[in-house]
mmCIF file of C-alpha atoms and ligand atoms in Angstrom:
data_model
loop_
_atom_site.group_PDB
_atom_site.id
_atom_site.type_symbol
_atom_site.label_atom_id
_atom_site.label_comp_id
_atom_site.label_asym_id
_atom_site.label_seq_id
_atom_site.Cartn_x
_atom_site.Cartn_y
_atom_site.Cartn_z
ATOM 1 C CA MET M 97 33.650 6.917 -0.063
ATOM 2 C CA ASP M 98 30.497 9.066 -0.588
ATOM 3 C CA LEU M 99 27.875 7.331 -2.709
ATOM 4 C CA MET M 100 26.147 9.336 -5.384
ATOM 5 C CA ALA M 101 22.739 10.591 -4.504
ATOM 6 C CA VAL M 102 19.977 8.566 -6.231
ATOM 7 C CA ARG M 103 18.273 10.693 -8.928
ATOM 8 C CA LEU M 104 14.521 10.330 -8.390
ATOM 9 C CA GLY M 105 11.501 11.015 -10.526
ATOM 10 C CA PHE M 106 8.035 11.077 -9.054
ATOM 11 C CA VAL M 107 4.993 9.912 -10.988
ATOM 12 C CA GLY M 108 1.605 10.981 -9.488
ATOM 13 C CA THR M 109 2.123 14.005 -7.267
ATOM 14 C CA GLY M 110 -1.233 14.045 -5.366
ATOM 15 C CA GLY M 111 -1.671 13.382 -1.633
ATOM 16 C CA ILE M 112 0.763 10.713 -0.565
ATOM 17 C CA ALA M 113 3.547 11.832 -2.904
ATOM 18 C CA ASN M 114 4.122 14.735 -0.551
ATOM 19 C CA ARG M 115 5.339 12.345 2.201
ATOM 20 C CA HIS M 116 7.926 10.781 -0.173
ATOM 21 C CA LEU M 117 8.903 14.111 -1.676
ATOM 22 C CA SER M 118 9.484 15.634 1.778
ATOM 23 C CA CYS M 119 11.485 12.546 2.871
ATOM 24 C CA ALA M 120 13.586 12.850 -0.356
ATOM 25 C CA GLN M 121 14.122 16.576 0.143
ATOM 26 C CA LYS M 122 15.602 16.010 3.558
ATOM 27 C CA SER M 123 17.914 13.231 2.474
ATOM 28 C CA GLU M 124 21.523 13.592 1.141
ATOM 29 C CA ASP M 125 21.120 10.222 -0.590
ATOM 30 C CA MET M 126 18.195 11.394 -2.747
ATOM 31 C CA GLU M 127 17.981 14.068 -5.466
ATOM 32 C CA ILE M 128 14.533 15.024 -6.822
ATOM 33 C CA VAL M 129 15.133 15.477 -10.570
ATOM 34 C CA ALA M 130 11.568 15.435 -11.878
ATOM 35 C CA THR M 131 7.902 15.347 -11.005
ATOM 36 C CA CYS M 132 5.122 14.016 -13.270
ATOM 37 C CA ASP M 133 1.337 14.159 -13.111
ATOM 38 C CA VAL M 134 -1.327 13.951 -15.775
ATOM 39 C CA VAL M 135 -2.531 17.183 -14.180
ATOM 40 C CA LEU M 136 0.533 19.273 -15.017
ATOM 41 C CA ASP M 137 -0.248 21.966 -12.428
ATOM 42 C CA ARG M 138 0.062 19.394 -9.712
ATOM 43 C CA ALA M 139 3.483 18.273 -10.972
ATOM 44 C CA GLN M 140 4.564 21.945 -11.249
ATOM 45 C CA GLU M 141 3.319 22.635 -7.659
ATOM 46 C CA ALA M 142 5.412 19.761 -6.383
ATOM 47 C CA ALA M 143 8.424 20.858 -8.368
ATOM 48 C CA ASP M 144 8.142 24.431 -7.012
ATOM 49 C CA LYS M 145 7.942 23.147 -3.476
ATOM 50 C CA TYR M 146 10.436 20.251 -3.575
ATOM 51 C CA GLY M 147 12.584 20.728 -6.691
ATOM 52 C CA GLY M 148 13.026 19.100 -10.139
ATOM 53 C CA THR M 149 11.400 19.690 -13.509
ATOM 54 C CA ALA M 150 7.662 19.140 -14.001
ATOM 55 C CA TYR M 151 6.265 16.871 -16.725
ATOM 56 C CA ALA M 152 2.766 15.641 -17.723
ATOM 57 C CA ASP M 153 4.053 12.570 -19.594
ATOM 58 C CA PHE M 154 6.121 9.915 -17.802
ATOM 59 C CA VAL M 155 7.836 8.580 -20.906
ATOM 60 C CA GLU M 156 9.008 12.073 -21.768
ATOM 61 C CA MET M 157 10.262 12.396 -18.214
ATOM 62 C CA TYR M 158 12.130 9.013 -18.271
ATOM 63 C CA ASP M 159 13.824 9.915 -21.586
ATOM 64 C CA ALA M 160 14.699 13.486 -20.799
ATOM 65 C CA GLU M 161 15.814 13.089 -17.227
ATOM 66 C CA LYS M 162 17.101 9.523 -17.152
ATOM 67 C CA PRO M 163 16.262 9.124 -13.439
ATOM 68 C CA ASP M 164 18.007 6.206 -11.511
ATOM 69 C CA ALA M 165 14.647 5.382 -9.909
ATOM 70 C CA ILE M 166 10.993 6.453 -9.796
ATOM 71 C CA VAL M 167 8.508 6.814 -6.970
ATOM 72 C CA ILE M 168 4.967 5.931 -8.253
ATOM 73 C CA CYS M 169 2.113 7.396 -6.270
ATOM 74 C CA THR M 170 -0.791 6.994 -8.723
ATOM 75 C CA PRO M 171 -4.207 5.571 -7.949
ATOM 76 C CA PRO M 172 -4.762 1.754 -8.245
ATOM 77 C CA PHE M 173 -6.142 1.884 -11.776
ATOM 78 C CA ALA M 174 -3.192 3.984 -13.117
ATOM 79 C CA HIS M 175 -0.419 1.393 -13.194
ATOM 80 C CA GLY M 176 1.013 -0.863 -15.852
ATOM 81 C CA ASP M 177 2.782 1.275 -18.565
ATOM 82 C CA ILE M 178 4.313 3.539 -15.920
ATOM 83 C CA GLU M 179 6.233 0.578 -14.424
ATOM 84 C CA GLU M 180 6.851 -1.351 -17.636
ATOM 85 C CA GLU M 181 8.344 1.634 -19.507
ATOM 86 C CA ALA M 182 10.581 2.334 -16.467
ATOM 87 C CA ALA M 183 11.733 -1.290 -16.173
ATOM 88 C CA LYS M 184 12.565 -1.425 -19.900
ATOM 89 C CA ARG M 185 14.912 1.554 -19.385
ATOM 90 C CA GLY M 186 16.513 -0.018 -16.281
ATOM 91 C CA ILE M 187 14.905 2.543 -13.914
ATOM 92 C CA HIS M 188 14.336 1.129 -10.484
ATOM 93 C CA ILE M 189 10.799 1.223 -9.075
ATOM 94 C CA PHE M 190 9.246 2.288 -5.767
ATOM 95 C CA VAL M 191 5.499 1.849 -6.027
ATOM 96 C CA GLU M 192 2.756 2.729 -3.587
ATOM 97 C CA LYS M 193 0.309 0.024 -2.524
ATOM 98 C CA PRO M 194 -1.855 -1.510 -3.932
ATOM 99 C CA VAL M 195 0.397 -2.378 -6.867
ATOM 100 C CA ALA M 196 -2.515 -2.646 -9.318
ATOM 101 C CA ILE M 197 -6.315 -2.871 -9.654
ATOM 102 C CA SER M 198 -6.232 -6.320 -11.144
ATOM 103 C CA MET M 199 -4.080 -9.465 -11.276
ATOM 104 C CA GLU M 200 -3.704 -9.060 -15.034
ATOM 105 C CA MET M 201 -2.219 -5.603 -14.618
ATOM 106 C CA ALA M 202 0.045 -6.757 -11.785
ATOM 107 C CA LYS M 203 1.240 -9.802 -13.864
ATOM 108 C CA GLY M 204 2.348 -7.546 -16.786
ATOM 109 C CA VAL M 205 4.458 -5.465 -14.433
ATOM 110 C CA LEU M 206 5.819 -8.537 -12.592
ATOM 111 C CA ASP M 207 7.051 -9.981 -15.898
ATOM 112 C CA ALA M 208 8.718 -6.697 -16.815
ATOM 113 C CA VAL M 209 10.495 -6.128 -13.457
ATOM 114 C CA ARG M 210 11.742 -9.693 -13.585
ATOM 115 C CA GLU M 211 12.907 -9.478 -17.182
ATOM 116 C CA TYR M 212 14.839 -6.242 -16.711
ATOM 117 C CA GLU M 213 15.972 -7.038 -13.165
ATOM 118 C CA VAL M 214 15.212 -3.713 -11.672
ATOM 119 C CA ILE M 215 15.076 -3.147 -7.883
ATOM 120 C CA THR M 216 11.556 -2.818 -6.632
ATOM 121 C CA GLN M 217 9.887 -1.806 -3.368
ATOM 122 C CA VAL M 218 6.156 -1.537 -2.469
ATOM 123 C CA GLY M 219 5.014 1.108 0.012
ATOM 124 C CA TYR M 220 3.786 -1.287 2.697
ATOM 125 C CA MET M 221 5.383 0.923 5.290
ATOM 126 C CA PHE M 222 4.022 -0.758 8.442
ATOM 127 C CA ARG M 223 6.411 -3.683 7.826
ATOM 128 C CA LEU M 224 9.333 -1.397 8.541
ATOM 129 C CA SER M 225 8.006 0.129 11.759
ATOM 130 C CA GLU M 226 10.516 -1.025 14.428
ATOM 131 C CA PRO M 227 7.985 -2.094 17.087
ATOM 132 C CA ILE M 228 6.231 -4.176 14.471
ATOM 133 C CA ARG M 229 9.505 -5.771 13.353
ATOM 134 C CA LYS M 230 10.110 -6.751 16.972
ATOM 135 C CA ALA M 231 6.655 -8.249 17.222
ATOM 136 C CA GLN M 232 7.284 -10.216 14.038
ATOM 137 C CA GLN M 233 10.557 -11.604 15.459
ATOM 138 C CA MET M 234 8.911 -12.645 18.623
ATOM 139 C CA LEU M 235 6.034 -14.292 16.778
ATOM 140 C CA SER M 236 8.392 -16.140 14.415
ATOM 141 C CA GLU M 237 9.352 -18.389 17.289
ATOM 142 C CA ARG M 238 5.736 -19.304 18.210
ATOM 143 C CA ALA M 239 2.771 -21.068 16.655
ATOM 144 C CA ILE M 240 0.147 -18.447 15.708
ATOM 145 C CA ALA M 241 -3.532 -19.211 16.232
ATOM 146 C CA MET M 242 -5.428 -16.051 15.277
ATOM 147 C CA VAL M 243 -4.693 -12.887 13.287
ATOM 148 C CA GLN M 244 -7.505 -10.440 13.836
ATOM 149 C CA ALA M 245 -7.148 -7.254 11.761
ATOM 150 C CA HIS M 246 -9.228 -4.192 11.335
ATOM 151 C CA TYR M 247 -9.133 -0.880 9.337
ATOM 152 C CA TYR M 248 -11.733 1.693 10.246
ATOM 153 C CA MET M 249 -11.730 4.996 8.459
ATOM 154 C CA PRO M 250 -14.162 7.594 9.640
ATOM 155 C CA GLY M 251 -15.397 8.618 6.183
ATOM 156 C CA LEU M 252 -14.506 8.646 2.506
ATOM 157 C CA PRO M 253 -11.500 10.368 0.934
ATOM 158 C CA ASN M 254 -12.788 13.068 -1.344
ATOM 159 C CA LYS M 255 -11.245 11.764 -4.516
ATOM 160 C CA GLY M 256 -13.385 10.696 -7.445
ATOM 161 C CA TRP M 257 -11.528 7.388 -8.080
ATOM 162 C CA TRP M 258 -12.071 6.236 -4.454
ATOM 163 C CA THR M 259 -15.818 5.729 -5.032
ATOM 164 C CA LYS M 260 -15.377 3.633 -8.183
ATOM 165 C CA LEU M 261 -14.706 -0.081 -7.900
ATOM 166 C CA ASP M 262 -12.837 -0.311 -11.232
ATOM 167 C CA MET M 263 -10.577 2.702 -10.324
ATOM 168 C CA GLY M 264 -9.780 2.389 -6.666
ATOM 169 C CA GLY M 265 -10.914 -1.185 -5.888
ATOM 170 C CA GLY M 266 -12.816 -0.095 -2.809
ATOM 171 C CA GLN M 267 -11.468 -0.060 0.675
ATOM 172 C CA LEU M 268 -10.551 -3.760 0.573
ATOM 173 C CA VAL M 269 -8.036 -3.271 -2.353
ATOM 174 C CA GLU M 270 -7.057 0.375 -1.783
ATOM 175 C CA GLN M 271 -6.560 0.552 1.967
ATOM 176 C CA ALA M 272 -7.175 -2.619 3.921
ATOM 177 C CA THR M 273 -4.391 -4.085 1.775
ATOM 178 C CA HIS M 274 -2.071 -2.610 4.447
ATOM 179 C CA MET M 275 -3.497 -5.003 7.036
ATOM 180 C CA LEU M 276 -3.610 -8.023 4.686
ATOM 181 C CA ASP M 277 0.091 -7.433 3.850
ATOM 182 C CA LEU M 278 0.968 -6.983 7.472
ATOM 183 C CA GLY M 279 -0.896 -10.236 8.340
ATOM 184 C CA ARG M 280 1.420 -11.998 5.768
ATOM 185 C CA PHE M 281 4.479 -10.404 7.307
ATOM 186 C CA LEU M 282 3.375 -11.571 10.819
ATOM 187 C CA ALA M 283 1.906 -14.955 10.098
ATOM 188 C CA GLY M 284 3.004 -16.093 6.574
ATOM 189 C CA ASP M 285 1.017 -16.713 3.390
ATOM 190 C CA VAL M 286 -2.741 -17.135 3.221
ATOM 191 C CA ARG M 287 -4.229 -20.313 1.666
ATOM 192 C CA SER M 288 -7.916 -19.284 1.267
ATOM 193 C CA VAL M 289 -10.369 -16.438 1.787
ATOM 194 C CA ILE M 290 -14.121 -16.076 2.431
ATOM 195 C CA GLY M 291 -15.510 -12.556 1.833
ATOM 196 C CA LYS M 292 -18.684 -10.657 2.568
ATOM 197 C CA VAL M 293 -19.438 -7.027 1.800
ATOM 198 C CA SER M 294 -22.175 -4.574 2.655
ATOM 199 C CA THR M 295 -23.205 -0.949 2.289
ATOM 200 C CA VAL M 296 -24.668 0.327 5.462
ATOM 201 C CA HIS M 297 -24.628 4.082 5.055
ATOM 202 C CA ASP M 298 -26.713 6.141 2.576
ATOM 203 C CA TRP M 299 -24.082 8.043 0.666
ATOM 204 C CA THR M 300 -26.496 10.160 -1.410
ATOM 205 C CA PRO M 301 -25.680 13.865 -0.804
ATOM 206 C CA PRO M 302 -28.503 15.806 0.897
ATOM 207 C CA ALA M 303 -29.941 18.682 -1.196
ATOM 208 C CA ASP M 304 -27.967 21.485 0.567
ATOM 209 C CA TYR M 305 -24.716 19.420 0.962
ATOM 210 C CA GLU M 306 -21.517 21.307 0.503
ATOM 211 C CA GLU M 307 -18.597 18.911 0.057
ATOM 212 C CA PRO M 308 -15.789 19.647 2.543
ATOM 213 C CA ALA M 309 -12.116 18.907 1.810
ATOM 214 C CA GLY M 310 -10.737 15.681 3.371
ATOM 215 C CA LEU M 311 -12.937 12.841 4.437
ATOM 216 C CA VAL M 312 -16.645 13.169 3.388
ATOM 217 C CA SER M 313 -19.899 11.585 4.566
ATOM 218 C CA PHE M 314 -21.791 11.764 1.295
ATOM 219 C CA LYS M 315 -20.732 11.298 -2.318
ATOM 220 C CA GLU M 316 -22.566 11.292 -5.632
ATOM 221 C CA GLY M 317 -21.952 8.121 -7.561
ATOM 222 C CA PHE M 318 -20.714 6.094 -4.531
ATOM 223 C CA GLU M 319 -20.477 2.465 -5.763
ATOM 224 C CA ILE M 320 -18.063 0.586 -3.405
ATOM 225 C CA PRO M 321 -18.997 -1.453 -0.299
ATOM 226 C CA ASP M 322 -18.571 0.588 2.909
ATOM 227 C CA THR M 323 -18.278 -2.417 5.161
ATOM 228 C CA THR M 324 -16.275 -5.588 4.523
ATOM 229 C CA ALA M 325 -15.399 -8.781 6.377
ATOM 230 C CA LEU M 326 -13.049 -11.544 5.447
ATOM 231 C CA ILE M 327 -12.189 -14.881 6.986
ATOM 232 C CA LEU M 328 -8.626 -15.988 6.193
ATOM 233 C CA GLU M 329 -7.050 -19.414 6.424
ATOM 234 C CA TYR M 330 -3.223 -19.110 6.635
ATOM 235 C CA GLU M 331 -0.884 -21.785 5.151
ATOM 236 C CA SER M 332 0.241 -22.493 8.727
ATOM 237 C CA GLY M 333 -3.260 -23.398 9.856
ATOM 238 C CA ALA M 334 -3.695 -20.089 11.686
ATOM 239 C CA MET M 335 -7.054 -18.359 11.241
ATOM 240 C CA GLY M 336 -7.541 -14.720 10.470
ATOM 241 C CA THR M 337 -10.298 -12.058 10.150
ATOM 242 C CA LEU M 338 -10.289 -8.687 8.552
ATOM 243 C CA SER M 339 -13.030 -6.143 9.351
ATOM 244 C CA CYS M 340 -13.050 -2.836 7.588
ATOM 245 C CA SER M 341 -15.422 0.022 7.238
ATOM 246 C CA LEU M 342 -15.534 3.611 6.050
ATOM 247 C CA VAL M 343 -18.977 4.346 7.461
ATOM 248 C CA PRO M 344 -18.731 7.892 8.838
ATOM 249 C CA GLN M 345 -17.729 7.886 12.572
ATOM 250 C CA VAL M 346 -15.220 9.771 14.675
ATOM 251 C CA LYS M 347 -11.825 8.151 14.481
ATOM 252 C CA TRP M 348 -9.200 6.343 12.308
ATOM 253 C CA ASP M 349 -8.307 2.989 13.802
ATOM 254 C CA ASN M 350 -6.229 0.220 12.238
ATOM 255 C CA GLY M 351 -4.377 -2.651 13.827
ATOM 256 C CA PHE M 352 -4.303 -6.228 14.988
ATOM 257 C CA LYS M 353 -4.651 -8.690 17.847
ATOM 258 C CA VAL M 354 -2.439 -11.732 17.251
ATOM 259 C CA VAL M 355 -2.940 -14.781 19.407
ATOM 260 C CA ALA M 356 0.156 -17.019 19.522
ATOM 261 C CA GLU M 357 1.293 -19.788 21.861
ATOM 262 C CA GLY M 358 2.208 -17.995 25.071
ATOM 263 C CA ALA M 359 1.674 -14.480 23.782
ATOM 264 C CA LEU M 360 -1.049 -11.977 22.952
ATOM 265 C CA VAL M 361 0.146 -9.077 20.646
ATOM 266 C CA THR M 362 -1.606 -5.809 19.979
ATOM 267 C CA ILE M 363 -0.619 -3.702 16.989
ATOM 268 C CA ASP M 364 -2.092 -0.256 16.902
ATOM 269 C CA GLY M 365 -1.053 1.634 13.728
ATOM 270 C CA PRO M 366 2.788 1.493 13.681
ATOM 271 C CA ASN M 367 2.986 0.701 17.444
ATOM 272 C CA ALA M 368 3.149 -2.717 19.125
ATOM 273 C CA SER M 369 2.694 -4.155 22.559
ATOM 274 C CA TRP M 370 2.395 -7.680 23.938
ATOM 275 C CA GLU M 371 2.147 -9.778 27.026
ATOM 276 C CA SER M 372 3.962 -13.119 26.994
ATOM 277 C CA GLU M 373 5.267 -15.820 29.236
ATOM 278 C CA ASP M 374 8.591 -13.878 29.128
ATOM 279 C CA GLY M 375 7.152 -10.539 30.227
ATOM 280 C CA GLU M 376 5.524 -7.453 28.828
ATOM 281 C CA TYR M 377 6.664 -5.167 26.013
ATOM 282 C CA GLU M 378 5.380 -1.844 24.645
ATOM 283 C CA GLU M 379 6.936 0.497 22.073
ATOM 284 C CA ALA M 380 5.724 3.436 20.055
ATOM 285 C CA ALA M 381 7.183 4.107 16.639
ATOM 286 C CA PRO M 382 9.150 7.394 16.198
ATOM 287 C CA GLY M 383 7.468 10.245 14.351
ATOM 288 C CA ASP M 384 9.336 9.572 11.108
ATOM 289 C CA TRP M 385 8.715 5.835 11.088
ATOM 290 C CA ALA M 386 6.988 5.984 7.644
ATOM 291 C CA ASP M 387 10.133 7.206 5.867
ATOM 292 C CA ALA M 388 11.944 3.876 6.281
ATOM 293 C CA VAL M 389 10.165 2.281 3.293
ATOM 294 C CA LEU M 390 11.615 4.798 0.820
ATOM 295 C CA THR M 391 15.062 5.135 2.477
ATOM 296 C CA GLN M 392 15.442 1.321 2.450
ATOM 297 C CA PHE M 393 14.682 1.307 -1.292
ATOM 298 C CA VAL M 394 17.246 4.148 -1.992
ATOM 299 C CA ASP M 395 19.836 2.292 0.138
ATOM 300 C CA ALA M 396 19.235 -0.771 -2.117
ATOM 301 C CA VAL M 397 19.640 1.341 -5.297
ATOM 302 C CA GLN M 398 22.864 2.674 -3.888
ATOM 303 C CA GLY M 399 24.052 -0.966 -3.215
ATOM 304 C CA LYS M 400 23.993 -0.433 0.523
ATOM 305 C CA GLY M 401 21.348 -2.929 1.380
ATOM 306 C CA GLU M 402 18.295 -4.865 0.290
ATOM 307 C CA ALA M 403 14.735 -3.714 -0.500
ATOM 308 C CA THR M 404 12.716 -6.103 1.599
ATOM 309 C CA ILE M 405 9.283 -5.522 0.116
ATOM 310 C CA PRO M 406 9.804 -6.330 -3.549
ATOM 311 C CA TYR M 407 7.036 -6.211 -6.239
ATOM 312 C CA GLU M 408 6.257 -9.932 -5.701
ATOM 313 C CA GLU M 409 5.187 -9.114 -2.161
ATOM 314 C CA GLY M 410 2.776 -6.525 -3.514
ATOM 315 C CA VAL M 411 1.287 -9.066 -5.968
ATOM 316 C CA ARG M 412 0.757 -11.664 -3.197
ATOM 317 C CA SER M 413 -0.927 -9.106 -0.864
ATOM 318 C CA LEU M 414 -3.142 -7.806 -3.665
ATOM 319 C CA ALA M 415 -4.286 -11.338 -4.365
ATOM 320 C CA ILE M 416 -5.869 -11.627 -0.911
ATOM 321 C CA SER M 417 -8.152 -8.624 -1.585
ATOM 322 C CA LEU M 418 -9.038 -9.956 -5.046
ATOM 323 C CA ALA M 419 -9.796 -13.364 -3.539
ATOM 324 C CA GLY M 420 -12.142 -11.662 -1.074
ATOM 325 C CA TYR M 421 -14.133 -10.073 -3.920
ATOM 326 C CA GLU M 422 -14.025 -13.328 -5.844
ATOM 327 C CA SER M 423 -15.519 -15.062 -2.861
ATOM 328 C CA VAL M 424 -18.337 -12.481 -2.737
ATOM 329 C CA ALA M 425 -18.951 -13.097 -6.453
ATOM 330 C CA ARG M 426 -19.203 -16.885 -5.753
ATOM 331 C CA GLY M 427 -21.819 -16.408 -3.013
ATOM 332 C CA ASN M 428 -19.220 -16.370 -0.158
ATOM 333 C CA ALA M 429 -17.562 -19.605 -1.181
ATOM 334 C CA PRO M 430 -13.945 -20.022 -0.053
ATOM 335 C CA VAL M 431 -11.443 -18.951 -2.713
ATOM 336 C CA GLU M 432 -7.911 -20.455 -2.803
ATOM 337 C CA LEU M 433 -5.143 -17.943 -3.344
ATOM 338 C CA ALA M 434 -3.554 -20.338 -5.832
ATOM 339 C CA GLU M 435 -6.580 -19.641 -8.089
ATOM 340 C CA ILE M 436 -5.801 -15.933 -8.123
ATOM 341 C CA LEU M 437 -1.991 -15.756 -8.151
ATOM 342 C CA PRO M 438 0.026 -16.070 -11.328
ATOM 343 C CA GLU M 439 1.312 -19.717 -11.674
ATOM 344 C CA ASP M 440 4.987 -18.593 -11.661
ATOM 345 C CA LEU M 441 4.741 -16.786 -8.260
HETATM 346 N N1 NAD Q 240 1.278 3.998 2.110
HETATM 347 C C1 NAD Q 240 0.319 4.832 2.526
HETATM 348 O O1 NAD Q 240 0.089 5.005 3.706
HETATM 349 C C2 NAD Q 240 -0.586 5.501 1.498
HETATM 350 C C3 NAD Q 240 -1.275 6.612 1.941
HETATM 351 C C4 NAD Q 240 -2.131 7.257 0.978
HETATM 352 C C5 NAD Q 240 -2.229 6.761 -0.309
HETATM 353 N N2 NAD Q 240 -1.440 5.688 -0.705
HETATM 354 C C6 NAD Q 240 -1.553 5.070 -2.011
HETATM 355 O O2 NAD Q 240 -0.953 6.028 -2.959
HETATM 356 C C7 NAD Q 240 -1.745 6.016 -4.168
HETATM 357 C C8 NAD Q 240 -2.081 7.419 -4.487
HETATM 358 O O3 NAD Q 240 -2.952 7.936 -3.432
HETATM 359 P P1 NAD Q 240 -3.203 9.543 -3.245
HETATM 360 O O4 NAD Q 240 -4.012 9.579 -2.002
HETATM 361 O O5 NAD Q 240 -1.894 10.229 -3.293
HETATM 362 O O6 NAD Q 240 -4.073 9.786 -4.602
HETATM 363 P P2 NAD Q 240 -4.297 11.258 -5.262
HETATM 364 O O7 NAD Q 240 -5.513 11.139 -6.106
HETATM 365 O O8 NAD Q 240 -4.226 12.355 -4.186
HETATM 366 O O9 NAD Q 240 -3.007 11.415 -6.165
HETATM 367 C C9 NAD Q 240 -2.805 10.617 -7.331
HETATM 368 C C10 NAD Q 240 -2.163 11.485 -8.403
HETATM 369 O O10 NAD Q 240 -1.834 10.674 -9.513
HETATM 370 C C11 NAD Q 240 -2.106 11.374 -10.694
HETATM 371 N N3 NAD Q 240 -2.198 10.496 -11.847
HETATM 372 C C12 NAD Q 240 -3.246 9.650 -12.154
HETATM 373 N N4 NAD Q 240 -2.905 8.892 -13.250
HETATM 374 C C13 NAD Q 240 -1.662 9.248 -13.618
HETATM 375 C C14 NAD Q 240 -0.781 8.888 -14.667
HETATM 376 N N5 NAD Q 240 -1.077 7.940 -15.591
HETATM 377 N N6 NAD Q 240 0.437 9.485 -14.762
HETATM 378 C C15 NAD Q 240 0.837 10.440 -13.834
HETATM 379 N N7 NAD Q 240 0.009 10.839 -12.867
HETATM 380 C C16 NAD Q 240 -1.177 10.299 -12.722
HETATM 381 C C17 NAD Q 240 -3.405 12.174 -10.349
HETATM 382 O O11 NAD Q 240 -3.543 13.218 -11.239
HETATM 383 C C18 NAD Q 240 -3.139 12.566 -8.906
HETATM 384 O O12 NAD Q 240 -2.467 13.807 -8.813
HETATM 385 C C19 NAD Q 240 -2.936 5.117 -3.940
HETATM 386 O O13 NAD Q 240 -2.669 3.841 -4.476
HETATM 387 C C20 NAD Q 240 -2.985 5.006 -2.426
HETATM 388 O O14 NAD Q 240 -3.500 3.770 -1.963
HETATM 389 C C21 NAD Q 240 -0.583 5.057 0.209
#
């Protein structure tokens, strides 16, 4: 029996929404019914390209279109009502990482998705890359000693909210959250965090500076750290580090070294390789690897499977970044995750 295509609404149709819209457009299991952005022209542009009706107001979109599910691609500060109003209407929720800018905001949504029992999935797409899944399986049979993660971006995304701590959360909340989440996927939960931040580059634009599209080297009003280091203690006793920087250089680079008993794993973007007592392994992810996080969610909405990265996972991973900043605020003292997470998680 053919299952009905899932009727999808999109909220926030800027950069990353295009990846999910183009995945949805290709899939017989997804129908794009509406696009919504506070900048209506952006929603209209997406609707013209991918289909659906454009809206500037998400509540109007929910009530007029009654989508089965929504795909939320708004910046970290623009969450809360979008999810809560959807949950109340029984609309299932895919949300890009990070799930929120603060634990208070995340807790409000967590309560709503639990109360109304909607299916949720967070866009931590690296978890569903096949080579990384195989690495996780191999590691699950071994004691892990060290999880060394990094996220180096060669400049700053040219979006106003990225430079503001209370809108984007800085690289630690906005971007390095991918690595902190993947660290949890590979090595389990984190018990405590020590954080240190620095700003190394002078972001003041030179007098004759013309801002290019894409990543930039200078930005008026830059107020986030450009270089961050964390020390993590995992529940298992494993140690971890995260290094991240957006100081202008030449190349994107994100990944891990994981030291386990009898194995050394390297994760480079979505690809994984390792040397172990049992031999060597190396696998590159296919070109469309990043689609799996949305297709798995849609399968779950259709009743064909499970969404394996529910909202709770997003809250737990966000808490590590927030614990890092809390440690900075406390003069680099260790911060227990239990102090940051909601009591009922
Ligand atoms: N998984 C990934 O690899 C990945 C990659 C890039 C971005 N992201 C995440 O996706 C999110 C969006 O990033 P982006 O680069 O697409 O940002 P963006 O600024 O390009 O797009 C965000 C859009 O949301 C709109 N918006 C803001 N508030 C809104 C509201 N209340 N209702 C409706 N629309 C609203 C903005 O007008 C904008 O068009 C961020 O949290 C980011 O971390 C994830």
